[in-house]
Coordinates of C-alpha atoms in Angstrom, one line a residue:
Chain E
M1 CA 8.5 -35.6 56.8
A2 CA 5.3 -33.7 56.7
K3 CA 7.1 -30.5 55.9
T4 CA 9.0 -32.1 53.0
E5 CA 5.8 -33.7 51.8
N6 CA 4.2 -30.3 51.9
G7 CA 7.0 -28.9 49.9
V8 CA 6.6 -31.6 47.4
R9 CA 2.9 -31.1 47.2
I10 CA 3.4 -27.3 46.7
F11 CA 5.9 -27.9 44.0
Q12 CA 3.6 -30.4 42.3
G13 CA 0.8 -27.9 42.6
L14 CA 2.9 -25.2 41.0
L15 CA 3.8 -27.5 38.1
I16 CA 0.2 -28.5 37.6
L17 CA -0.9 -24.8 37.7
G18 CA 1.8 -24.0 35.2
N19 CA 0.6 -26.7 32.9
V20 CA -3.0 -25.6 33.2
V21 CA -2.0 -22.1 32.1
I22 CA 0.0 -23.6 29.2
G23 CA -3.1 -25.6 28.2
M24 CA -5.3 -22.5 28.2
C25 CA -2.8 -20.4 26.4
G26 CA -2.6 -23.2 23.8
I27 CA -6.3 -22.9 23.2
A28 CA -6.1 -19.1 23.0
L29 CA -3.2 -19.3 20.6
T30 CA -5.1 -21.7 18.3
A31 CA -8.1 -19.5 18.4
E32 CA -6.1 -16.4 17.6
C33 CA -4.3 -18.0 14.7
I34 CA -7.5 -19.4 13.3
Y35 CA -8.9 -15.9 13.3
F36 CA -5.8 -14.6 11.4
V37 CA -5.8 -17.4 8.9
S38 CA -9.4 -16.8 8.1
D39 CA -8.3 -13.3 6.8
P40 CA -11.3 -11.2 7.9
H41 CA -10.0 -8.1 6.1
G42 CA -9.4 -9.9 2.8
L43 CA -5.8 -8.8 2.5
Y44 CA -4.3 -12.2 1.8
P45 CA -4.1 -11.8 -2.1
L46 CA -1.8 -8.8 -1.6
L47 CA 0.6 -10.9 0.5
E48 CA 0.3 -13.8 -1.9
A49 CA 1.3 -11.6 -4.8
T50 CA 4.4 -10.4 -3.0
E51 CA 5.4 -14.0 -2.7
N52 CA 6.2 -13.2 0.9
D53 CA 3.3 -14.5 2.8
D54 CA 5.2 -16.0 5.7
I55 CA 3.2 -14.3 8.4
Y56 CA 0.4 -16.6 7.3
A57 CA 2.7 -19.5 7.6
A58 CA 3.6 -18.4 11.1
A59 CA -0.1 -18.3 11.9
W60 CA -0.6 -21.8 10.5
I61 CA 2.2 -23.1 12.7
G62 CA 0.6 -21.3 15.6
I63 CA -2.6 -23.3 15.2
F64 CA -0.8 -26.6 15.5
V65 CA 1.5 -25.5 18.3
G66 CA -1.6 -24.4 20.2
F67 CA -3.1 -27.9 19.9
A68 CA 0.2 -29.5 20.9
L69 CA 0.5 -27.3 23.9
L70 CA -3.0 -28.3 25.0
A71 CA -2.2 -32.0 24.6
L72 CA 1.2 -31.8 26.2
S73 CA -0.1 -29.8 29.2
I74 CA -2.5 -32.7 29.9
L75 CA 0.3 -35.2 29.6
G76 CA 2.4 -33.0 32.0
I77 CA -0.4 -32.9 34.6
V78 CA -0.8 -36.6 34.5
G79 CA 2.9 -37.1 34.7
V80 CA 3.4 -34.9 37.6
I81 CA 0.5 -36.4 39.6
K82 CA 1.8 -39.9 38.9
S83 CA 5.5 -38.9 39.2
N84 CA 6.2 -41.2 36.3
R85 CA 9.7 -40.7 35.0
T86 CA 8.9 -42.0 31.5
L87 CA 5.9 -39.8 31.1
L88 CA 7.7 -36.7 32.3
L89 CA 10.7 -37.4 30.0
V90 CA 8.4 -37.8 27.0
Y91 CA 6.7 -34.6 28.1
I92 CA 9.9 -32.6 28.4
I93 CA 11.3 -33.7 25.0
L94 CA 8.0 -33.1 23.2
M95 CA 7.7 -29.7 24.8
L96 CA 11.1 -28.8 23.7
I97 CA 10.2 -29.7 20.1
T98 CA 7.0 -27.6 20.4
F99 CA 9.1 -24.8 21.9
A100 CA 11.3 -24.9 18.9
F101 CA 8.4 -24.7 16.4
E102 CA 6.7 -21.9 18.3
M103 CA 10.0 -20.0 18.4
A104 CA 10.3 -20.4 14.6
S105 CA 6.7 -19.1 14.2
C106 CA 7.4 -16.0 16.4
I107 CA 10.6 -15.1 14.7
T108 CA 9.1 -15.6 11.2
A109 CA 6.1 -13.4 12.1
A110 CA 8.4 -10.7 13.4
T111 CA 10.9 -10.8 10.6
H112 CA 8.4 -10.8 7.8
R113 CA 6.5 -8.1 9.3
D114 CA 9.5 -5.9 8.6
F115 CA 9.1 -6.5 4.9
L116 CA 5.8 -4.9 4.8
T117 CA 6.7 -1.4 3.7
P118 CA 4.7 1.1 1.6
N119 CA 7.0 0.7 -1.3
L120 CA 6.3 -3.0 -1.4
F121 CA 2.6 -2.6 -1.9
L122 CA 3.1 0.4 -4.1
K123 CA 5.3 -1.5 -6.6
Q124 CA 2.9 -4.4 -6.5
M125 CA -0.2 -2.2 -7.1
L126 CA 1.5 -0.4 -10.0
E127 CA 2.6 -3.6 -11.6
R128 CA -0.5 -5.8 -11.1
Y129 CA -3.6 -3.6 -10.9
Q130 CA -5.7 -4.3 -13.9
K131 CA -2.9 -6.2 -15.7
P132 CA -4.6 -7.4 -18.9
E133 CA -2.5 -10.3 -20.1
A134 CA -0.4 -12.6 -18.0
N135 CA 2.6 -14.9 -18.5
N136 CA 1.1 -17.9 -16.9
N137 CA -1.9 -19.0 -14.8
N138 CA -0.2 -18.2 -11.5
D139 CA 0.6 -14.7 -12.7
K140 CA -3.0 -14.2 -13.8
W141 CA -4.3 -15.5 -10.5
M142 CA -2.1 -13.1 -8.6
S143 CA -3.0 -10.1 -10.8
E144 CA -6.7 -10.8 -10.5
G145 CA -6.4 -11.2 -6.7
V146 CA -4.6 -7.9 -6.5
T147 CA -7.1 -6.1 -8.7
K148 CA -10.1 -7.4 -6.7
T149 CA -8.5 -6.6 -3.4
W150 CA -7.6 -3.1 -4.4
D151 CA -11.1 -2.4 -5.7
K152 CA -12.6 -3.7 -2.5
L153 CA -10.1 -1.7 -0.4
M154 CA -10.8 1.6 -2.3
L155 CA -14.6 1.1 -2.0
Q156 CA -14.7 0.1 1.7
N157 CA -12.0 2.4 3.1
Q158 CA -12.7 5.4 0.9
C159 CA -9.1 5.6 -0.1
C160 CA -7.0 5.6 -3.3
G161 CA -3.4 4.4 -4.0
V162 CA -0.9 3.5 -1.3
N163 CA 0.2 7.1 -0.4
G164 CA -2.6 8.8 -2.2
P165 CA -4.0 9.3 -5.8
S166 CA -0.8 11.0 -6.7
D167 CA 0.8 7.6 -6.9
W168 CA -0.9 7.0 -10.2
Q169 CA 0.5 10.3 -11.5
E170 CA 4.0 10.0 -10.2
Y171 CA 4.9 6.5 -11.3
T172 CA 4.4 4.5 -14.5
S173 CA 2.1 1.6 -14.1
T174 CA 0.5 -1.2 -16.0
F175 CA -2.8 0.6 -15.6
R176 CA -1.4 3.6 -17.5
T177 CA -0.6 1.4 -20.5
T178 CA -4.3 0.5 -21.0
H179 CA -6.0 3.7 -19.7
S180 CA -5.1 7.1 -21.0
D181 CA -3.9 9.7 -18.6
A182 CA -6.5 12.3 -19.8
D183 CA -9.5 10.0 -19.2
F184 CA -8.1 8.2 -16.2
P185 CA -5.6 10.3 -14.2
W186 CA -6.4 7.7 -11.5
P187 CA -8.8 4.7 -11.6
H188 CA -12.4 5.5 -11.5
N189 CA -12.7 3.6 -8.2
C190 CA -10.9 6.5 -6.7
C191 CA -13.9 8.7 -7.4
V192 CA -16.6 9.2 -4.8
L193 CA -19.2 6.7 -6.0
D194 CA -23.0 6.8 -5.6
S195 CA -25.1 3.8 -4.6
Q196 CA -25.1 2.4 -8.1
G197 CA -21.3 2.5 -8.3
H198 CA -21.0 5.4 -10.7
P199 CA -18.9 8.5 -9.9
I200 CA -21.1 11.3 -8.6
N201 CA -19.1 13.8 -10.7
L202 CA -16.6 12.3 -13.2
D203 CA -15.2 15.7 -14.3
G204 CA -14.7 16.8 -10.7
C205 CA -13.0 13.5 -10.0
K206 CA -10.6 13.8 -13.0
L207 CA -9.7 17.3 -12.0
G208 CA -9.0 16.1 -8.5
V209 CA -11.4 18.4 -6.7
P210 CA -11.6 17.5 -3.0
G211 CA -15.0 16.0 -2.3
F212 CA -15.4 14.2 -5.7
F213 CA -12.4 11.9 -5.3
K214 CA -10.8 10.1 -2.4
S215 CA -7.6 11.8 -1.5
N216 CA -6.4 9.4 1.3
G217 CA -3.9 6.7 0.8
C218 CA -4.8 3.1 1.6
Y219 CA -1.6 2.1 3.4
A220 CA -3.1 2.6 6.8
A221 CA -6.0 0.2 5.9
I222 CA -3.5 -2.4 4.8
S223 CA -0.7 -2.2 7.3
G224 CA -3.0 -1.9 10.4
P225 CA -4.5 -5.4 10.2
M226 CA -1.3 -6.9 9.0
N227 CA 0.7 -5.4 11.8
R228 CA -1.8 -6.6 14.4
Q229 CA -1.6 -10.1 13.0
A230 CA 2.2 -10.2 12.9
W231 CA 2.6 -8.7 16.4
G232 CA -0.3 -10.8 17.8
V233 CA 1.3 -14.0 16.7
A234 CA 4.8 -13.0 17.6
W235 CA 4.3 -11.4 21.1
F236 CA 1.6 -13.8 22.3
G237 CA 3.8 -16.7 21.3
F238 CA 6.8 -15.1 23.0
A239 CA 4.8 -14.7 26.3
I240 CA 3.7 -18.3 26.1
L241 CA 7.3 -19.4 25.5
C242 CA 8.6 -17.5 28.5
W243 CA 6.0 -19.1 30.8
T244 CA 6.8 -22.5 29.3
F245 CA 10.5 -22.0 29.9
F246 CA 9.9 -21.8 33.6
V247 CA 7.5 -24.7 33.7
L248 CA 10.0 -26.8 31.8
L249 CA 12.8 -25.9 34.1
G250 CA 10.7 -26.9 37.1
T251 CA 9.7 -30.1 35.4
M252 CA 13.3 -31.1 34.7
F253 CA 14.2 -30.4 38.3
Y254 CA 11.2 -32.5 39.5
W255 CA 12.1 -35.3 37.1
S256 CA 15.7 -35.3 38.3
R257 CA 14.6 -35.7 41.8
I258 CA 12.2 -38.7 41.3
E259 CA 13.7 -41.9 42.4
Y260 CA 12.8 -45.1 40.7
Chain W
T1 CA 17.3 58.8 -64.3
R2 CA 13.8 57.5 -64.3
R3 CA 11.8 57.3 -61.1
S4 CA 9.9 54.1 -60.9
A5 CA 6.8 53.7 -58.8
P6 CA 7.1 51.7 -55.6
R7 CA 6.3 48.0 -56.3
P8 CA 3.1 46.6 -54.9
C9 CA 4.8 43.7 -53.2
T10 CA 6.8 45.9 -50.9
M11 CA 3.6 47.8 -50.1
L12 CA 1.6 44.8 -49.1
P13 CA 3.1 44.2 -45.6
L14 CA 2.9 47.9 -44.9
L15 CA -0.7 47.8 -46.0
L16 CA -1.5 44.9 -43.7
L17 CA 0.2 46.5 -40.8
L18 CA -1.9 49.6 -41.4
L19 CA -5.0 47.6 -41.7
A20 CA -4.3 45.8 -38.4
A21 CA -3.6 49.1 -36.7
A22 CA -6.7 50.5 -38.2
H23 CA -8.9 47.6 -37.0
G24 CA -7.4 47.9 -33.5
L25 CA -5.9 44.4 -32.6
Q26 CA -6.2 44.7 -28.9
E27 CA -3.1 43.5 -27.0
L28 CA -4.4 42.7 -23.6
S29 CA -2.0 42.5 -20.7
Y30 CA -3.7 39.4 -19.2
E31 CA -1.4 36.4 -18.9
P32 CA -3.2 33.0 -18.9
T33 CA -2.4 31.1 -15.7
L34 CA -3.0 27.7 -14.2
T35 CA -6.0 27.5 -12.0
E36 CA -5.6 28.9 -8.5
H37 CA -7.9 26.2 -7.0
K38 CA -6.2 23.4 -5.1
M39 CA -6.9 20.4 -7.2
S40 CA -4.7 17.3 -7.7
G41 CA -5.3 17.1 -11.4
R42 CA -4.0 20.6 -12.0
I43 CA -1.1 19.2 -14.0
T44 CA -1.1 15.6 -15.1
A45 CA 1.0 13.9 -17.7
S46 CA -1.1 15.0 -20.7
T47 CA -3.5 17.7 -19.4
F48 CA -3.4 20.9 -17.5
V49 CA -6.1 23.2 -16.1
L50 CA -6.3 26.9 -16.8
E51 CA -8.2 29.7 -15.3
Q52 CA -11.0 30.9 -17.5
P53 CA -10.3 34.3 -19.0
R54 CA -13.2 36.1 -17.3
C55 CA -13.4 39.9 -17.1
V56 CA -10.5 40.0 -19.6
F57 CA -12.1 40.7 -22.9
N58 CA -13.9 44.0 -23.2
N59 CA -17.4 43.2 -24.1
T60 CA -17.8 46.5 -25.9
T61 CA -15.2 45.7 -28.5
I62 CA -15.7 42.0 -28.7
E63 CA -19.0 41.0 -30.2
T64 CA -20.9 37.9 -29.1
T65 CA -20.1 36.3 -32.5
T66 CA -16.4 36.6 -32.1
S67 CA -14.6 33.4 -31.4
I68 CA -12.2 33.3 -28.6
W69 CA -9.7 30.6 -29.2
L70 CA -7.0 29.1 -27.1
V71 CA -3.6 28.9 -28.8
V72 CA -1.4 26.1 -27.5
A73 CA 2.2 26.2 -28.7
E74 CA 5.5 24.7 -27.8
A75 CA 7.3 27.1 -25.6
A76 CA 10.3 27.5 -27.9
A77 CA 8.1 28.1 -30.9
S78 CA 5.8 30.6 -29.4
V79 CA 8.0 33.5 -30.6
S80 CA 7.4 32.5 -34.2
F81 CA 3.7 32.3 -34.0
T82 CA 1.8 34.9 -36.1
N83 CA -1.8 35.8 -35.6
S84 CA -2.7 35.2 -39.2
V85 CA -4.3 31.9 -38.6
Q86 CA -7.3 30.1 -39.9
P87 CA -8.7 27.5 -37.5
G88 CA -9.7 24.4 -39.3
L89 CA -6.8 24.3 -41.6
P90 CA -4.3 21.5 -41.3
Q91 CA -1.6 24.0 -40.4
W92 CA -3.2 24.6 -37.1
A93 CA -4.8 21.2 -36.5
F94 CA -4.3 19.4 -33.2
Q95 CA -3.5 16.1 -35.0
N96 CA -0.4 17.6 -36.6
F97 CA 1.0 18.9 -33.4
P98 CA 3.9 18.9 -32.7
T99 CA 5.4 17.1 -35.7
N100 CA 4.1 19.2 -38.5
T101 CA 3.0 22.3 -36.7
S102 CA 4.3 24.1 -33.7
A103 CA 0.9 25.5 -32.5
Y104 CA -2.8 24.6 -32.6
L105 CA -6.0 26.3 -31.8
T106 CA -8.7 24.7 -29.7
L107 CA -11.5 25.4 -27.1
N108 CA -13.6 27.6 -29.3
A109 CA -15.8 29.8 -27.2
T110 CA -17.5 33.2 -27.2
I111 CA -17.5 36.0 -24.7
L112 CA -20.8 34.6 -23.4
N113 CA -18.9 31.6 -22.1
Y114 CA -16.7 33.8 -19.9
P115 CA -19.1 36.1 -18.2
C116 CA -18.0 38.8 -15.8
P117 CA -18.1 38.9 -12.7
K118 CA -16.1 35.8 -11.8
N119 CA -16.8 35.4 -8.1
T120 CA -19.1 32.4 -8.4
P121 CA -19.0 29.5 -5.9
D122 CA -18.7 27.0 -8.7
I123 CA -15.3 26.0 -9.9
T124 CA -14.9 27.4 -13.4
V125 CA -11.8 26.2 -15.2
L126 CA -10.6 25.1 -18.6
R127 CA -9.1 21.7 -18.9
V128 CA -6.7 21.5 -21.8
G129 CA -6.4 17.9 -23.1
S130 CA -9.6 16.4 -21.9
E131 CA -11.1 15.2 -25.3
T132 CA -9.7 11.8 -26.1
S133 CA -12.4 10.8 -28.6
C134 CA -11.2 13.1 -31.4
A135 CA -7.5 12.9 -30.7
K136 CA -6.8 10.9 -33.9
N137 CA -9.7 12.2 -35.9
T138 CA -8.4 14.6 -38.6
A139 CA -12.0 15.7 -39.3
V140 CA -11.9 17.5 -36.0
P141 CA -8.8 19.7 -36.3
T142 CA -9.8 21.9 -33.3
C143 CA -9.8 18.9 -31.0
N144 CA -8.9 19.6 -27.4
G145 CA -6.8 16.4 -27.3
P146 CA -4.3 15.2 -24.7
L147 CA -1.0 16.8 -25.1
P148 CA 1.6 14.5 -26.6
G149 CA 4.6 15.2 -24.4
P150 CA 5.7 16.9 -21.2
G151 CA 6.3 20.2 -23.0
P152 CA 7.0 22.9 -21.9
Y153 CA 4.0 24.7 -23.5
K154 CA 2.8 28.2 -23.7
V155 CA -0.8 29.3 -24.2
K156 CA -2.6 32.5 -25.1
F157 CA -6.1 33.5 -25.9
L158 CA -6.9 34.9 -29.4
A159 CA -10.2 36.5 -30.4
L160 CA -10.9 36.1 -34.1
N161 CA -13.7 37.5 -36.1
G162 CA -13.7 35.0 -38.9
T163 CA -10.0 35.0 -39.7
E164 CA -9.3 38.4 -38.5
P165 CA -7.6 38.7 -35.1
V166 CA -9.4 41.2 -32.9
A167 CA -7.7 40.7 -29.5
E168 CA -5.1 38.6 -27.9
T169 CA -3.7 38.1 -24.5
Q170 CA -0.1 37.7 -23.5
W171 CA 1.7 34.3 -23.7
S172 CA 1.5 32.4 -20.5
K173 CA 4.6 31.3 -18.6
P174 CA 6.0 27.9 -19.8
I175 CA 3.9 25.0 -18.5
T176 CA 5.7 21.8 -18.0
L177 CA 3.7 18.6 -17.5
R178 CA 4.4 15.7 -15.3
T179 CA 6.7 12.9 -16.2
A180 CA 6.1 9.6 -14.5
Q181 CA 9.1 7.7 -12.9
Q182 CA 9.7 4.1 -12.6
P183 CA 8.1 2.5 -9.5
P184 CA 10.5 2.4 -6.6
S185 CA 12.2 -0.9 -6.1
S186 CA 11.2 -2.8 -3.0
P187 CA 13.7 -3.0 -0.2
G188 CA 14.2 -6.8 -0.7
A189 CA 15.7 -9.2 1.6
G190 CA 17.9 -6.8 3.4
G191 CA 15.0 -4.9 4.9
K192 CA 15.3 -2.9 8.0
R193 CA 15.4 -5.1 11.1
S194 CA 13.2 -3.7 13.8
A195 CA 14.3 -3.8 17.4
E196 CA 11.4 -6.0 18.4
M197 CA 12.4 -8.7 16.0
I198 CA 16.0 -8.7 17.3
A199 CA 14.7 -8.8 20.9
I200 CA 12.4 -11.7 20.2
T201 CA 15.0 -13.7 18.4
S202 CA 17.8 -13.2 20.9
I203 CA 15.7 -13.9 24.0
L204 CA 14.1 -17.0 22.6
S205 CA 17.4 -18.3 21.4
I206 CA 18.8 -17.9 24.9
L207 CA 15.8 -19.6 26.5
L208 CA 16.0 -22.5 24.2
A209 CA 19.7 -22.9 24.8
V210 CA 19.2 -22.9 28.6
L211 CA 16.5 -25.5 28.3
L212 CA 18.7 -27.8 26.1
A213 CA 21.5 -27.3 28.5
G214 CA 19.2 -28.1 31.4
L215 CA 18.0 -31.2 29.7
V216 CA 21.5 -32.5 29.0
A217 CA 22.5 -31.7 32.6
T218 CA 19.5 -33.5 34.0
L219 CA 20.1 -36.6 31.9
A220 CA 23.8 -36.6 32.7
F221 CA 23.3 -36.3 36.5
S222 CA 20.2 -38.5 36.7
G223 CA 22.3 -41.4 37.8
S224 CA 24.0 -39.6 40.7
D225 CA 23.1 -40.3 44.3
P226 CA 21.0 -37.6 45.8
C227 CA 21.6 -38.9 49.3
G228 CA 23.2 -36.3 51.5
R229 CA 22.5 -33.6 49.0
G230 CA 19.4 -32.5 50.9
G231 CA 17.1 -32.8 48.0
I232 CA 13.4 -32.2 48.3
F233 CA 12.5 -35.8 47.8
K234 CA 13.6 -38.3 50.4
P235 CA 13.7 -41.7 48.7
E236 CA 11.0 -43.2 50.9
V237 CA 8.5 -40.4 50.2
A238 CA 8.8 -40.9 46.4
S239 CA 8.7 -44.6 46.7
V240 CA 5.6 -44.5 48.8
R241 CA 3.8 -42.6 46.1
R242 CA 5.0 -45.0 43.4
Y243 CA 4.3 -48.1 45.4
N244 CA 2.4 -50.6 43.4
T245 CA 2.1 -54.3 43.3
H246 CA 4.3 -54.8 40.3
H247 CA 7.5 -53.6 42.0
V248 CA 8.5 -54.6 45.5
Y249 CA 10.5 -52.3 47.6
D250 CA 11.6 -54.1 50.7
Q251 CA 13.8 -51.5 52.3
P252 CA 11.4 -48.5 52.2
A253 CA 8.5 -50.6 53.4
A254 CA 10.7 -51.8 56.3
R255 CA 11.5 -48.2 57.3
L256 CA 7.9 -47.3 57.5

């Protein structure tokens, strides 16, 4: 009897340990998703303008799933200690619902990450950067967001265009309709600026002399943070779900063996 | 038969040719080229960048007051261009190019602007098409305005003393400017599915399916008798833990 009781205790201990890990991972998931939603790199307006900002939706779901996992793990620990069938059944069902939500979040993050290609941002930049008039308020909001974000990107990351300044020459753009090619082969934010924000050599910038204008593309500065966000949400969520899978299986087995 | 004197009008072209030959219109073998420096703005949609014609004009024959002009012409029309030009007249005004005239003169300079030797560390180029302020101003016919189309264009340098051509270079090779394309269309909903996304989706779907099956199995078999199955929990052990005053278990208490 002692041996069986020991076996039971060990099994209970394992389940409690599993739930503790789930609880801590829930806190970590919430913290990670709050960090992503706070948009430290200021790239959200670009995604908003693509009308494809589901990796942010995935992060929002992650925040609530994290809280749910924390609460449910406490419920699970209480249920295992008390061996209460009702508690554990409630725990299992709610955990399955949370599992489904987190699964949706992971898949959304992974799928929409695949949409983020250079051409997507190129088309958006060419269409919206410095767009003067807009069809409606929403359009105006998105264009202003894109313009501000690009100006900030070019200033902070010393870059120009998605693939390089040649983007402004190779493709037609809204910018080109308001700024002549001779004066603005590329926007003046592509020039190397001094501390007051004026180009250090405007003619050198217009000619495209290396040293007076920024010849790198900004795609790395955009895709780096976005990829980290998408993969962070997707893979961490996947790891939590794999662990949760085993804990849930164990809990179902434990539940089936409780006599009432 | 009466011999008539040659008419003056047939003599005039001959006279002009003799005059030109007499004043020595220098035909230089230099061909204007685009700049050799690596710069991204070498050719844009309405401008291009030429090398300065340094060490090309002979400073013994060209005086410092001689104007060296850049002639820009449509490539097809360059053959019909004559050197009898007067900069400043509407026939050679930038604003009439290319609709009413097939060539124009711009970038007035003297030989002092193109000193020899040319090995300076500074970048010395000529940007054709850089003046946008006078592009529509007919008061400035020699405006170096942006070129109106992708071309192709040919250029040459012409040194004029007043209206008299003194020296000229060869025509350059045809220069075609950039034409911008439409922005590429985004991939859309049928974007490339990466392997990671497929892995995540399939594995998570399998896990969820197993869990749901497990839940159904557990609920279905929860009523069956575990006795004799050698389960982990003997009935009395579980009951002992759950013993409380609200439920009375006579049998397990008796076994103890």
